[in-house]
Amino acid sequence: MKTHIAVATSLLFLCASLITPSLSAFLCHPSDYNALMEIKNALNNPYHLASWVPNTDCCGWYTLQCDETTNRVVELTIFSGQVSGQIPSAVGKLPYLTNLTFRKLSNITGSIPRSVTNLKNLITLRLSWLNLTGPVPDFLSELPNLTFLELDFNQFTGSIPSSLSKFTKLLALHLDRNQLTGSIPESFGHFSGSVPDLYLSHNQLTGSIPKSFANMDFQRIDLSRNKLTGDASVLFKPNGSTQIIDLSRNVFEFDFSKVKFPRQSLISLDLNHNSLYGGIPEDIVNVENLQFLNVSYNRLCGEIPTGGKLDIFDSYSYFHNRCLCGPPLLKCK
Ligand SMILES: *[C@@H]1O[C@H](CO)[C@@H](O)[C@H](O)[C@H]1NC(C)=O
Ligand SMILES: *[C@@H]1O[C@H](CO)[C@@H](O)[C@H](O)[C@H]1NC(C)=O
Ligand SMILES: *[C@@H]1O[C@H](CO)[C@@H](O)[C@H](O)[C@H]1NC(C)=O
Ligand SMILES: *[C@@H]1O[C@H](CO)[C@@H](O)[C@H](O)[C@H]1NC(C)=O
Ligand SMILES: *[C@@H]1O[C@H](CO)[C@@H](O)[C@H](O)[C@H]1NC(C)=O
Ligand SMILES: *[C@@H]1O[C@H](CO)[C@@H](O)[C@H](O)[C@H]1NC(C)=O
């Protein structure tokens, strides 16, 4: 009988110590722990964050990652769950974050909290496929180390802040699939460090491409599905390194025959649904790696050049123009 009680008691102690291990054994920094608890509360304790159990080691929780040497929270990814509310201001209390992601959460609304500017180590900020509204905040340019800024698939309105050109390490800027208006800032021709890939498609941008773009050698630029007008030939730099240009479904109007292609780099060129005139420049056959071409639905005329990579494209690259002719379209008269 006595031994039974002794065994039961020691089992009880064992269980108790498993359930409440001493706090000092946790890797998680107390200030990160507190910030995460604030975040969880601000999001109304969603089931998606069920692994964030109070008084356990936050470095073991799902959806986040601690640095292996400092044990500070460096990555927080809240992705595709039943989570609603605004982006908690407490994210700004995780000063060692390098990667912050809120993605595919249609019930995340409101604006981006100013506190993100405390995150001076942030490399990637991904707030996409949410329902964020209001203007794209000016203060984002205060993040000195940002290399990827993705605010695509939201409901942002207003114009693009010109301050976004202040980033020096930016490699990609995604503002596509919002409701942005106004023109592309002149300052985007003066990124002070690296030249980012620029994704501005599916907005309501107007005006022409800034003259300053003559200085910029974008590798990838997608301005499709806006209301942009005028001459876009400044984007074509014969000795540049541009790989992808998508200007489709705008109101661009310029003489296509004057364009000089980046022969060594260009891979994909989509100009469909604009008002381009002139002919297709013969020089296009010298583009070494062209894999996609669409100049359909423009006002182009004349014979389609043949040879080089051009032979792989069918009539769907050229149809609905004023008077383009020759294979793969009908014979010229
Ligand atoms: C969004 O909120 C609505 C209303 O509260 C709810 O019915 C819906 O399930 C939520 N969706 C997600 C993905 O959380
Ligand atoms: C943060 O993002 C960068 C760029 O996308 C990536 O290279 C890096 O591995 C990410 N860091 C962590 C901790 O996931
Ligand atoms: C989020 O956006 C979708 C469409 O993108 C819309 O149907 C839905 O009502 C929005 N939800 C909220 C909570 O605003
Ligand atoms: C940018 O990141 C580096 C480490 O990648 C860090 O040393 C530096 O302090 C950060 N810059 C600023 C202004 O905090
Ligand atoms: C392109 O490079 C070639 C040779 O490297 C040079 O002769 C030519 O002038 C350059 N063209 C332009 C427009 O810079
Ligand atoms: C070019 O764009 C038009 C209009 O969107 C489309 O119908 C056609 O299939 C596209 N061509 C190619 C080769 O993708």
Coordinates of N, CA and C and ligand atoms in Angstrom, one line a residue, residues 81-84 105-107, ligand 1:
G81 N -5.1 31.4 -42.8 CA -5.9 30.8 -41.7 C -7.1 31.7 -41.4
Q82 N -7.9 31.3 -40.5 CA -9.0 32.1 -40.0 C -8.5 33.1 -39.0
V83 N -8.0 34.2 -39.5 CA -7.5 35.2 -38.6 C -8.1 36.5 -39.0
S84 N -8.6 37.2 -38.1 CA -9.2 38.5 -38.5 C -8.8 39.6 -37.5
L105 N -5.0 36.3 -45.9 CA -5.9 36.4 -44.8 C -6.9 37.5 -45.1
S106 N -8.1 37.1 -45.8 CA -8.9 38.1 -46.3 C -9.6 39.0 -45.2
N107 N -9.6 38.5 -44.0 CA -10.2 39.3 -42.9 C -9.2 40.2 -42.2
Ligands
LIG1 C1 -14.0 36.3 -42.3 O1 -15.0 36.9 -41.4 C2 -16.3 36.5 -41.7 C3 -17.3 37.2 -40.8 O2 -16.8 37.3 -39.5 C4 -16.4 34.9 -41.5 O3 -17.7 34.5 -41.8 C5 -15.4 34.2 -42.4 O4 -15.4 32.9 -42.1 C6 -14.0 34.8 -42.1 N1 -13.1 34.2 -43.1 C7 -11.9 33.9 -42.8 C8 -11.0 33.3 -43.9 O5 -11.4 34.0 -41.7

